[in-house]
PDB file of C-alpha atoms in Angstrom:
ATOM      1  CA  MET A  30     -84.634 -55.400  29.525  1.00  0.00           C
ATOM      2  CA  PHE A  31     -82.139 -56.925  31.979  1.00  0.00           C
ATOM      3  CA  THR A  32     -81.899 -60.091  29.858  1.00  0.00           C
ATOM      4  CA  ASP A  33     -78.103 -59.809  29.818  1.00  0.00           C
ATOM      5  CA  ALA A  34     -77.779 -58.564  33.384  1.00  0.00           C
ATOM      6  CA  THR A  35     -76.198 -60.281  36.364  1.00  0.00           C
ATOM      7  CA  LEU A  36     -78.385 -60.058  39.467  1.00  0.00           C
ATOM      8  CA  ILE A  37     -76.548 -59.947  42.784  1.00  0.00           C
ATOM      9  CA  ASP A  38     -78.633 -60.724  45.855  1.00  0.00           C
ATOM     10  CA  LEU A  39     -77.626 -58.447  48.739  1.00  0.00           C
ATOM     11  CA  SER A  40     -79.883 -59.985  51.370  1.00  0.00           C
ATOM     12  CA  VAL A  41     -80.128 -62.686  54.006  1.00  0.00           C
ATOM     13  CA  GLY A  42     -83.363 -64.622  54.304  1.00  0.00           C
ATOM     14  CA  ILE A  43     -85.811 -65.504  57.033  1.00  0.00           C
ATOM     15  CA  GLU A  44     -84.530 -68.639  58.736  1.00  0.00           C
ATOM     16  CA  ASP A  45     -86.131 -70.811  61.391  1.00  0.00           C
ATOM     17  CA  GLY A  46     -84.305 -70.213  64.686  1.00  0.00           C
ATOM     18  CA  ALA A  47     -81.359 -68.340  63.112  1.00  0.00           C
ATOM     19  CA  ALA A  48     -78.461 -67.976  65.561  1.00  0.00           C
ATOM     20  CA  SER A  49     -77.811 -64.442  64.333  1.00  0.00           C
ATOM     21  CA  GLU A  50     -81.245 -63.170  65.336  1.00  0.00           C
ATOM     22  CA  PRO A  51     -82.012 -62.067  68.926  1.00  0.00           C
ATOM     23  CA  ASP A  52     -85.671 -62.732  68.119  1.00  0.00           C
ATOM     24  CA  PRO A  53     -85.439 -65.735  65.772  1.00  0.00           C
ATOM     25  CA  ALA A  54     -88.240 -66.434  63.369  1.00  0.00           C
ATOM     26  CA  GLU A  55     -90.326 -69.572  63.762  1.00  0.00           C
ATOM     27  CA  ILE A  56     -91.393 -71.376  60.601  1.00  0.00           C
ATOM     28  CA  ASP A  57     -94.176 -73.934  60.895  1.00  0.00           C
ATOM     29  CA  ARG A  58     -94.224 -76.003  57.717  1.00  0.00           C
ATOM     30  CA  MET A  59     -97.174 -77.886  56.243  1.00  0.00           C
ATOM     31  CA  ASP A  60     -96.144 -80.604  53.790  1.00  0.00           C
ATOM     32  CA  HIS A  61     -98.110 -81.730  50.747  1.00  0.00           C
ATOM     33  CA  ARG A  62    -100.048 -84.454  52.584  1.00  0.00           C
ATOM     34  CA  GLU A  63    -100.981 -82.073  55.381  1.00  0.00           C
ATOM     35  CA  GLY A  64    -102.019 -79.578  52.724  1.00  0.00           C
ATOM     36  CA  ALA A  65    -104.400 -82.106  51.207  1.00  0.00           C
ATOM     37  CA  GLU A  66    -105.918 -82.809  54.615  1.00  0.00           C
ATOM     38  CA  TRP A  67    -106.328 -79.109  55.391  1.00  0.00           C
ATOM     39  CA  LEU A  68    -107.897 -78.284  52.029  1.00  0.00           C
ATOM     40  CA  ALA A  69    -110.236 -81.278  52.304  1.00  0.00           C
ATOM     41  CA  GLN A  70    -111.335 -80.122  55.747  1.00  0.00           C
ATOM     42  CA  ASN A  71    -112.097 -76.660  54.367  1.00  0.00           C
ATOM     43  CA  LEU A  72    -114.165 -78.111  51.520  1.00  0.00           C
ATOM     44  CA  GLN A  73    -115.989 -80.370  53.949  1.00  0.00           C
ATOM     45  CA  ALA A  74    -116.830 -77.312  56.040  1.00  0.00           C
ATOM     46  CA  MET A  75    -118.453 -75.907  52.888  1.00  0.00           C
ATOM     47  CA  GLY A  76    -120.544 -79.038  52.532  1.00  0.00           C
ATOM     48  CA  LYS A  77    -118.415 -80.715  49.855  1.00  0.00           C
ATOM     49  CA  ASP A  78    -117.663 -84.437  49.978  1.00  0.00           C
ATOM     50  CA  VAL A  79    -113.889 -84.306  49.469  1.00  0.00           C
ATOM     51  CA  GLU A  80    -111.239 -86.359  51.255  1.00  0.00           C
ATOM     52  CA  ALA A  81    -107.476 -85.860  51.306  1.00  0.00           C
ATOM     53  CA  ASP A  82    -107.062 -89.082  49.319  1.00  0.00           C
ATOM     54  CA  ASP A  83    -109.133 -87.597  46.514  1.00  0.00           C
ATOM     55  CA  PHE A  84    -106.231 -85.332  45.549  1.00  0.00           C
ATOM     56  CA  PRO A  85    -103.738 -86.759  43.020  1.00  0.00           C
ATOM     57  CA  ASP A  86    -101.389 -89.052  44.957  1.00  0.00           C
ATOM     58  CA  GLY A  87    -103.216 -87.953  48.119  1.00  0.00           C
ATOM     59  CA  THR A  88    -101.171 -84.760  48.238  1.00  0.00           C
ATOM     60  CA  ALA A  89    -101.929 -81.113  47.573  1.00  0.00           C
ATOM     61  CA  LEU A  90    -100.294 -77.798  48.415  1.00  0.00           C
ATOM     62  CA  ALA A  91     -97.443 -77.063  50.813  1.00  0.00           C
ATOM     63  CA  TRP A  92     -97.038 -73.801  52.682  1.00  0.00           C
ATOM     64  CA  GLU A  93     -95.479 -72.200  55.728  1.00  0.00           C
ATOM     65  CA  GLU A  94     -96.669 -70.129  58.642  1.00  0.00           C
ATOM     66  CA  ILE A  95     -94.023 -67.650  59.789  1.00  0.00           C
ATOM     67  CA  THR A  96     -93.868 -65.950  63.162  1.00  0.00           C
ATOM     68  CA  ALA A  97     -91.340 -63.130  62.942  1.00  0.00           C
ATOM     69  CA  ILE A  98     -90.871 -59.439  63.645  1.00  0.00           C
ATOM     70  CA  THR A  99     -90.628 -57.094  60.675  1.00  0.00           C
ATOM     71  CA  HIS A 100     -86.992 -56.493  61.628  1.00  0.00           C
ATOM     72  CA  THR A 101     -86.034 -60.115  60.981  1.00  0.00           C
ATOM     73  CA  ALA A 102     -83.520 -60.811  58.189  1.00  0.00           C
ATOM     74  CA  THR A 103     -82.792 -58.082  55.627  1.00  0.00           C
ATOM     75  CA  HIS A 104     -85.322 -55.307  56.130  1.00  0.00           C
ATOM     76  CA  MET A 105     -85.903 -51.610  55.587  1.00  0.00           C
ATOM     77  CA  ASP A 106     -86.641 -49.410  58.586  1.00  0.00           C
ATOM     78  CA  ALA A 107     -89.209 -46.686  58.022  1.00  0.00           C
ATOM     79  CA  PRO A 108     -88.922 -43.224  59.610  1.00  0.00           C
ATOM     80  CA  TYR A 109     -91.674 -44.284  62.024  1.00  0.00           C
ATOM     81  CA  HIS A 110     -89.241 -46.802  63.530  1.00  0.00           C
ATOM     82  CA  TYR A 111     -87.180 -43.916  64.921  1.00  0.00           C
ATOM     83  CA  GLY A 112     -89.997 -41.894  66.430  1.00  0.00           C
ATOM     84  CA  ALA A 113     -93.557 -40.657  66.037  1.00  0.00           C
ATOM     85  CA  GLU A 114     -92.381 -37.575  64.117  1.00  0.00           C
ATOM     86  CA  SER A 115     -89.690 -36.833  61.554  1.00  0.00           C
ATOM     87  CA  GLU A 116     -88.774 -33.294  60.547  1.00  0.00           C
ATOM     88  CA  GLY A 117     -91.751 -32.041  62.539  1.00  0.00           C
ATOM     89  CA  GLU A 118     -94.310 -34.132  60.657  1.00  0.00           C
ATOM     90  CA  PRO A 119     -95.908 -37.505  61.426  1.00  0.00           C
ATOM     91  CA  ALA A 120     -93.240 -40.060  60.577  1.00  0.00           C
ATOM     92  CA  ARG A 121     -93.892 -42.223  57.553  1.00  0.00           C
ATOM     93  CA  THR A 122     -94.592 -45.897  58.084  1.00  0.00           C
ATOM     94  CA  ILE A 123     -93.149 -48.460  55.691  1.00  0.00           C
ATOM     95  CA  ASP A 124     -96.302 -48.502  53.556  1.00  0.00           C
ATOM     96  CA  GLU A 125     -95.913 -44.743  53.082  1.00  0.00           C
ATOM     97  CA  VAL A 126     -92.259 -44.774  51.982  1.00  0.00           C
ATOM     98  CA  PRO A 127     -92.037 -43.720  48.302  1.00  0.00           C
ATOM     99  CA  LEU A 128     -91.025 -46.559  45.972  1.00  0.00           C
ATOM    100  CA  GLU A 129     -88.642 -44.143  44.276  1.00  0.00           C
ATOM    101  CA  TRP A 130     -86.426 -44.195  47.378  1.00  0.00           C
ATOM    102  CA  GLY A 131     -85.666 -47.875  46.827  1.00  0.00           C
ATOM    103  CA  LEU A 132     -84.599 -47.508  43.209  1.00  0.00           C
ATOM    104  CA  GLY A 133     -81.331 -45.854  42.274  1.00  0.00           C
ATOM    105  CA  GLU A 134     -77.595 -46.108  41.987  1.00  0.00           C
ATOM    106  CA  ALA A 135     -75.693 -47.248  45.047  1.00  0.00           C
ATOM    107  CA  VAL A 136     -72.266 -46.317  46.325  1.00  0.00           C
ATOM    108  CA  VAL A 137     -70.462 -48.683  48.688  1.00  0.00           C
ATOM    109  CA  LEU A 138     -68.353 -47.101  51.440  1.00  0.00           C
ATOM    110  CA  ASP A 139     -65.802 -49.537  52.873  1.00  0.00           C
ATOM    111  CA  MET A 140     -65.533 -49.450  56.684  1.00  0.00           C
ATOM    112  CA  ARG A 141     -63.960 -52.881  57.102  1.00  0.00           C
ATOM    113  CA  HIS A 142     -60.785 -51.340  58.496  1.00  0.00           C
ATOM    114  CA  LEU A 143     -62.616 -50.040  61.572  1.00  0.00           C
ATOM    115  CA  ASP A 144     -62.644 -51.949  64.853  1.00  0.00           C
ATOM    116  CA  SER A 145     -65.707 -53.677  66.233  1.00  0.00           C
ATOM    117  CA  GLY A 146     -67.733 -51.207  68.271  1.00  0.00           C
ATOM    118  CA  ALA A 147     -66.191 -48.190  66.540  1.00  0.00           C
ATOM    119  CA  GLU A 148     -68.419 -45.266  65.629  1.00  0.00           C
ATOM    120  CA  ILE A 149     -68.398 -44.285  61.979  1.00  0.00           C
ATOM    121  CA  GLY A 150     -68.004 -40.522  61.676  1.00  0.00           C
ATOM    122  CA  VAL A 151     -68.307 -37.966  58.908  1.00  0.00           C
ATOM    123  CA  ASP A 152     -64.547 -38.084  58.419  1.00  0.00           C
ATOM    124  CA  ASN A 153     -64.714 -41.831  57.755  1.00  0.00           C
ATOM    125  CA  LEU A 154     -67.405 -41.330  55.133  1.00  0.00           C
ATOM    126  CA  GLN A 155     -65.530 -38.520  53.432  1.00  0.00           C
ATOM    127  CA  GLU A 156     -62.308 -40.531  53.413  1.00  0.00           C
ATOM    128  CA  ALA A 157     -64.082 -43.464  51.747  1.00  0.00           C
ATOM    129  CA  LEU A 158     -65.645 -41.142  49.165  1.00  0.00           C
ATOM    130  CA  ASN A 159     -62.256 -39.561  48.446  1.00  0.00           C
ATOM    131  CA  GLU A 160     -60.759 -43.002  47.866  1.00  0.00           C
ATOM    132  CA  LEU A 161     -63.507 -43.647  45.321  1.00  0.00           C
ATOM    133  CA  ASP A 162     -63.103 -40.153  43.826  1.00  0.00           C
ATOM    134  CA  HIS A 163     -66.873 -39.859  44.124  1.00  0.00           C
ATOM    135  CA  ASP A 164     -69.216 -37.011  45.012  1.00  0.00           C
ATOM    136  CA  LEU A 165     -72.608 -37.973  46.366  1.00  0.00           C
ATOM    137  CA  SER A 166     -75.730 -37.018  44.428  1.00  0.00           C
ATOM    138  CA  ALA A 167     -79.260 -36.677  45.754  1.00  0.00           C
ATOM    139  CA  GLY A 168     -81.173 -39.927  45.420  1.00  0.00           C
ATOM    140  CA  GLU A 169     -78.166 -42.212  45.570  1.00  0.00           C
ATOM    141  CA  ILE A 170     -78.316 -45.157  47.962  1.00  0.00           C
ATOM    142  CA  VAL A 171     -75.333 -45.396  50.306  1.00  0.00           C
ATOM    143  CA  LEU A 172     -74.252 -48.848  51.484  1.00  0.00           C
ATOM    144  CA  ILE A 173     -71.935 -49.177  54.484  1.00  0.00           C
ATOM    145  CA  GLN A 174     -69.663 -52.198  54.123  1.00  0.00           C
ATOM    146  CA  THR A 175     -68.419 -53.570  57.464  1.00  0.00           C
ATOM    147  CA  GLY A 176     -67.803 -57.186  56.463  1.00  0.00           C
ATOM    148  CA  ALA A 177     -70.060 -58.331  59.305  1.00  0.00           C
ATOM    149  CA  ASP A 178     -72.169 -60.428  56.933  1.00  0.00           C
ATOM    150  CA  GLU A 179     -69.353 -62.989  56.959  1.00  0.00           C
ATOM    151  CA  LEU A 180     -70.377 -63.745  60.556  1.00  0.00           C
ATOM    152  CA  TRP A 181     -73.992 -64.572  59.649  1.00  0.00           C
ATOM    153  CA  GLY A 182     -74.999 -67.729  61.471  1.00  0.00           C
ATOM    154  CA  GLU A 183     -72.721 -67.010  64.447  1.00  0.00           C
ATOM    155  CA  ALA A 184     -73.466 -65.271  67.740  1.00  0.00           C
ATOM    156  CA  ALA A 185     -70.645 -62.808  66.943  1.00  0.00           C
ATOM    157  CA  TYR A 186     -72.802 -61.382  64.179  1.00  0.00           C
ATOM    158  CA  LEU A 187     -74.718 -59.500  66.870  1.00  0.00           C
ATOM    159  CA  THR A 188     -71.658 -57.895  68.444  1.00  0.00           C
ATOM    160  CA  ASP A 189     -68.737 -57.551  66.014  1.00  0.00           C
ATOM    161  CA  PHE A 190     -69.213 -54.562  63.742  1.00  0.00           C
ATOM    162  CA  PRO A 191     -68.718 -50.782  63.650  1.00  0.00           C
ATOM    163  CA  GLY A 192     -71.860 -48.650  63.635  1.00  0.00           C
ATOM    164  CA  MET A 193     -72.930 -45.312  62.288  1.00  0.00           C
ATOM    165  CA  GLY A 194     -72.759 -42.163  64.388  1.00  0.00           C
ATOM    166  CA  ALA A 195     -75.583 -39.620  64.451  1.00  0.00           C
ATOM    167  CA  ASP A 196     -73.469 -36.917  62.794  1.00  0.00           C
ATOM    168  CA  ALA A 197     -72.512 -39.272  59.966  1.00  0.00           C
ATOM    169  CA  THR A 198     -76.122 -40.258  59.389  1.00  0.00           C
ATOM    170  CA  THR A 199     -77.281 -36.645  59.404  1.00  0.00           C
ATOM    171  CA  TRP A 200     -74.499 -35.637  57.016  1.00  0.00           C
ATOM    172  CA  LEU A 201     -75.515 -38.289  54.483  1.00  0.00           C
ATOM    173  CA  VAL A 202     -79.162 -37.258  54.591  1.00  0.00           C
ATOM    174  CA  GLU A 203     -78.122 -33.628  54.107  1.00  0.00           C
ATOM    175  CA  GLN A 204     -76.425 -34.713  50.869  1.00  0.00           C
ATOM    176  CA  GLY A 205     -79.822 -35.863  49.582  1.00  0.00           C
ATOM    177  CA  ILE A 206     -79.496 -39.522  50.573  1.00  0.00           C
ATOM    178  CA  LYS A 207     -82.829 -41.088  51.547  1.00  0.00           C
ATOM    179  CA  VAL A 208     -81.771 -44.735  51.958  1.00  0.00           C
ATOM    180  CA  ILE A 209     -78.661 -45.963  53.775  1.00  0.00           C
ATOM    181  CA  GLY A 210     -77.844 -49.651  54.048  1.00  0.00           C
ATOM    182  CA  THR A 211     -75.448 -51.717  56.129  1.00  0.00           C
ATOM    183  CA  ASP A 212     -74.285 -55.319  55.992  1.00  0.00           C
ATOM    184  CA  ALA A 213     -74.178 -55.393  59.801  1.00  0.00           C
ATOM    185  CA  TYR A 214     -76.822 -56.580  62.252  1.00  0.00           C
ATOM    186  CA  GLY A 215     -77.633 -53.018  63.286  1.00  0.00           C
ATOM    187  CA  PHE A 216     -77.183 -49.520  61.960  1.00  0.00           C
ATOM    188  CA  ASP A 217     -75.907 -48.118  65.255  1.00  0.00           C
ATOM    189  CA  LYS A 218     -73.021 -49.526  67.242  1.00  0.00           C
ATOM    190  CA  PRO A 219     -73.568 -52.935  68.902  1.00  0.00           C
ATOM    191  CA  PHE A 220     -75.989 -52.988  71.834  1.00  0.00           C
ATOM    192  CA  LEU A 221     -73.309 -53.704  74.426  1.00  0.00           C
ATOM    193  CA  GLU A 222     -71.117 -50.870  73.168  1.00  0.00           C
ATOM    194  CA  MET A 223     -73.959 -48.368  73.401  1.00  0.00           C
ATOM    195  CA  GLY A 224     -74.870 -49.645  76.852  1.00  0.00           C
ATOM    196  CA  SER A 225     -71.277 -49.335  78.066  1.00  0.00           C
ATOM    197  CA  ARG A 226     -70.950 -45.789  76.740  1.00  0.00           C
ATOM    198  CA  PHE A 227     -74.191 -44.811  78.452  1.00  0.00           C
ATOM    199  CA  GLU A 228     -73.021 -46.276  81.761  1.00  0.00           C
ATOM    200  CA  GLU A 229     -69.759 -44.334  81.498  1.00  0.00           C
ATOM    201  CA  THR A 230     -71.283 -40.996  80.558  1.00  0.00           C
ATOM    202  CA  GLY A 231     -74.935 -41.079  81.606  1.00  0.00           C
ATOM    203  CA  ASP A 232     -75.624 -39.404  78.267  1.00  0.00           C
ATOM    204  CA  SER A 233     -78.879 -40.567  76.682  1.00  0.00           C
ATOM    205  CA  GLU A 234     -77.518 -39.589  73.275  1.00  0.00           C
ATOM    206  CA  GLU A 235     -75.331 -42.696  73.445  1.00  0.00           C
ATOM    207  CA  LEU A 236     -78.454 -44.837  72.990  1.00  0.00           C
ATOM    208  CA  TRP A 237     -79.310 -45.551  69.347  1.00  0.00           C
ATOM    209  CA  PRO A 238     -78.084 -42.124  68.180  1.00  0.00           C
ATOM    210  CA  SER A 239     -78.155 -42.883  64.461  1.00  0.00           C
ATOM    211  CA  HIS A 240     -81.655 -44.292  64.553  1.00  0.00           C
ATOM    212  CA  LEU A 241     -82.901 -41.295  66.511  1.00  0.00           C
ATOM    213  CA  ALA A 242     -81.225 -38.916  64.074  1.00  0.00           C
ATOM    214  CA  GLY A 243     -84.118 -39.900  61.828  1.00  0.00           C
ATOM    215  CA  ARG A 244     -86.414 -37.826  64.018  1.00  0.00           C
ATOM    216  CA  GLU A 245     -84.694 -34.679  62.720  1.00  0.00           C
ATOM    217  CA  LYS A 246     -83.752 -35.832  59.214  1.00  0.00           C
ATOM    218  CA  GLU A 247     -86.066 -38.198  57.341  1.00  0.00           C
ATOM    219  CA  TYR A 248     -84.451 -41.290  55.890  1.00  0.00           C
ATOM    220  CA  CYS A 249     -84.747 -45.086  55.709  1.00  0.00           C
ATOM    221  CA  GLN A 250     -82.089 -47.639  56.557  1.00  0.00           C
ATOM    222  CA  ILE A 251     -81.600 -51.197  55.369  1.00  0.00           C
ATOM    223  CA  GLU A 252     -80.087 -53.549  57.944  1.00  0.00           C
ATOM    224  CA  LYS A 253     -78.595 -57.047  57.581  1.00  0.00           C
ATOM    225  CA  MET A 254     -77.521 -56.752  53.969  1.00  0.00           C
ATOM    226  CA  ALA A 255     -74.944 -59.169  52.549  1.00  0.00           C
ATOM    227  CA  ASN A 256     -72.580 -59.928  49.666  1.00  0.00           C
ATOM    228  CA  LEU A 257     -71.373 -56.374  49.061  1.00  0.00           C
ATOM    229  CA  ASP A 258     -67.978 -57.897  48.272  1.00  0.00           C
ATOM    230  CA  GLU A 259     -69.514 -59.577  45.217  1.00  0.00           C
ATOM    231  CA  LEU A 260     -70.220 -56.245  43.532  1.00  0.00           C
ATOM    232  CA  PRO A 261     -67.846 -55.557  40.604  1.00  0.00           C
ATOM    233  CA  ARG A 262     -67.521 -51.901  41.556  1.00  0.00           C
ATOM    234  CA  LYS A 263     -68.359 -49.557  44.424  1.00  0.00           C
ATOM    235  CA  THR A 264     -70.033 -46.676  42.597  1.00  0.00           C
ATOM    236  CA  ASN A 265     -72.929 -46.336  40.159  1.00  0.00           C
ATOM    237  CA  VAL A 266     -74.363 -49.712  41.143  1.00  0.00           C
ATOM    238  CA  PRO A 267     -77.976 -50.017  39.905  1.00  0.00           C
ATOM    239  CA  LEU A 268     -79.994 -51.182  42.908  1.00  0.00           C
ATOM    240  CA  VAL A 269     -83.592 -52.238  43.464  1.00  0.00           C
ATOM    241  CA  ALA A 270     -84.724 -52.427  47.102  1.00  0.00           C
ATOM    242  CA  PHE A 271     -88.498 -52.366  47.568  1.00  0.00           C
ATOM    243  CA  PRO A 272     -89.857 -53.290  51.014  1.00  0.00           C
ATOM    244  CA  ILE A 273     -93.021 -55.322  51.331  1.00  0.00           C
ATOM    245  CA  VAL A 274     -96.091 -53.387  52.389  1.00  0.00           C
ATOM    246  CA  VAL A 275     -96.920 -53.730  56.082  1.00  0.00           C
ATOM    247  CA  GLU A 276     -99.856 -51.598  57.134  1.00  0.00           C
ATOM    248  CA  ASP A 277     -98.625 -48.941  59.582  1.00  0.00           C
ATOM    249  CA  GLY A 278     -95.357 -50.888  59.868  1.00  0.00           C
ATOM    250  CA  SER A 279     -92.098 -49.678  61.347  1.00  0.00           C
ATOM    251  CA  ALA A 280     -90.227 -51.852  58.836  1.00  0.00           C
ATOM    252  CA  GLY A 281     -90.703 -54.281  55.983  1.00  0.00           C
ATOM    253  CA  TRP A 282     -88.678 -57.197  54.713  1.00  0.00           C
ATOM    254  CA  VAL A 283     -86.705 -56.310  51.620  1.00  0.00           C
ATOM    255  CA  ARG A 284     -84.530 -58.127  49.103  1.00  0.00           C
ATOM    256  CA  PRO A 285     -82.019 -55.631  47.668  1.00  0.00           C
ATOM    257  CA  VAL A 286     -80.742 -56.713  44.273  1.00  0.00           C
ATOM    258  CA  ALA A 287     -77.928 -55.128  42.264  1.00  0.00           C
ATOM    259  CA  VAL A 288     -78.471 -55.214  38.508  1.00  0.00           C
ATOM    260  CA  ILE A 289     -75.140 -55.424  36.698  1.00  0.00           C
ATOM    261  CA  GLU A 290     -75.102 -55.399  32.913  1.00  0.00           C
ATOM    262  CA  GLU A 291     -73.177 -58.312  31.393  1.00  0.00           C
ATOM    263  CA  ASP A 292     -70.347 -56.175  29.988  1.00  0.00           C
ATOM    264  CA  GLU A 293     -69.823 -54.714  33.479  1.00  0.00           C
ATOM    265  CA  ALA A 294     -69.923 -57.955  35.517  1.00  0.00           C
TER     266      ALA A 294
END
């Protein structure tokens, strides 16, 4: 199974001090010599006469200690991220999200023609679906392509992208969609755009409207995806996107992978 498939990685990884993260991860690395010293110290604490130099070549195991929020790099937001309740029930945390939601066929909706800061509406989604001659089916995974992943590593990654509107998010979930992804930093419009709209209107619904739509309609979103332009087609894309288990977590890191059979690549 999958022996003749091409695997396309649709994620960005956890990087030490990444410029595209408002809360950059910190990675403290222990090299092989330090690993030998640490393991020897642990054995000594157990009463064993072992020194770091007793390991072959005086080296042992390397590892890393990562300090990062669960919303670092490519990650899946759980319904609990949006609020304490969803659809009138306690909102699911990431460890409660069904695995089935992260396995299915994806459809990519191209929004690269929209301006930075624009709000993606239902009409934009329907137009993209019409261009693909595609009708959504329950259980599909919808991926919003903004092209913002090309800015990864730059400060502009945080500000230059269109974002989903609440009505558009709700409409997708009403079609039976449980997971929606984006290759942008955030699912909603950029922070500054939302802040400006709130200052102009005083309307609290301008603040993270798509996220908060998840309080009424249960769904998960994947943020900071990448490489959607490498997919050979925009519909019926087999996708695997399982988040790691974080107890009572609002999100979990995820590595979405498209599985393209060789004769389709």
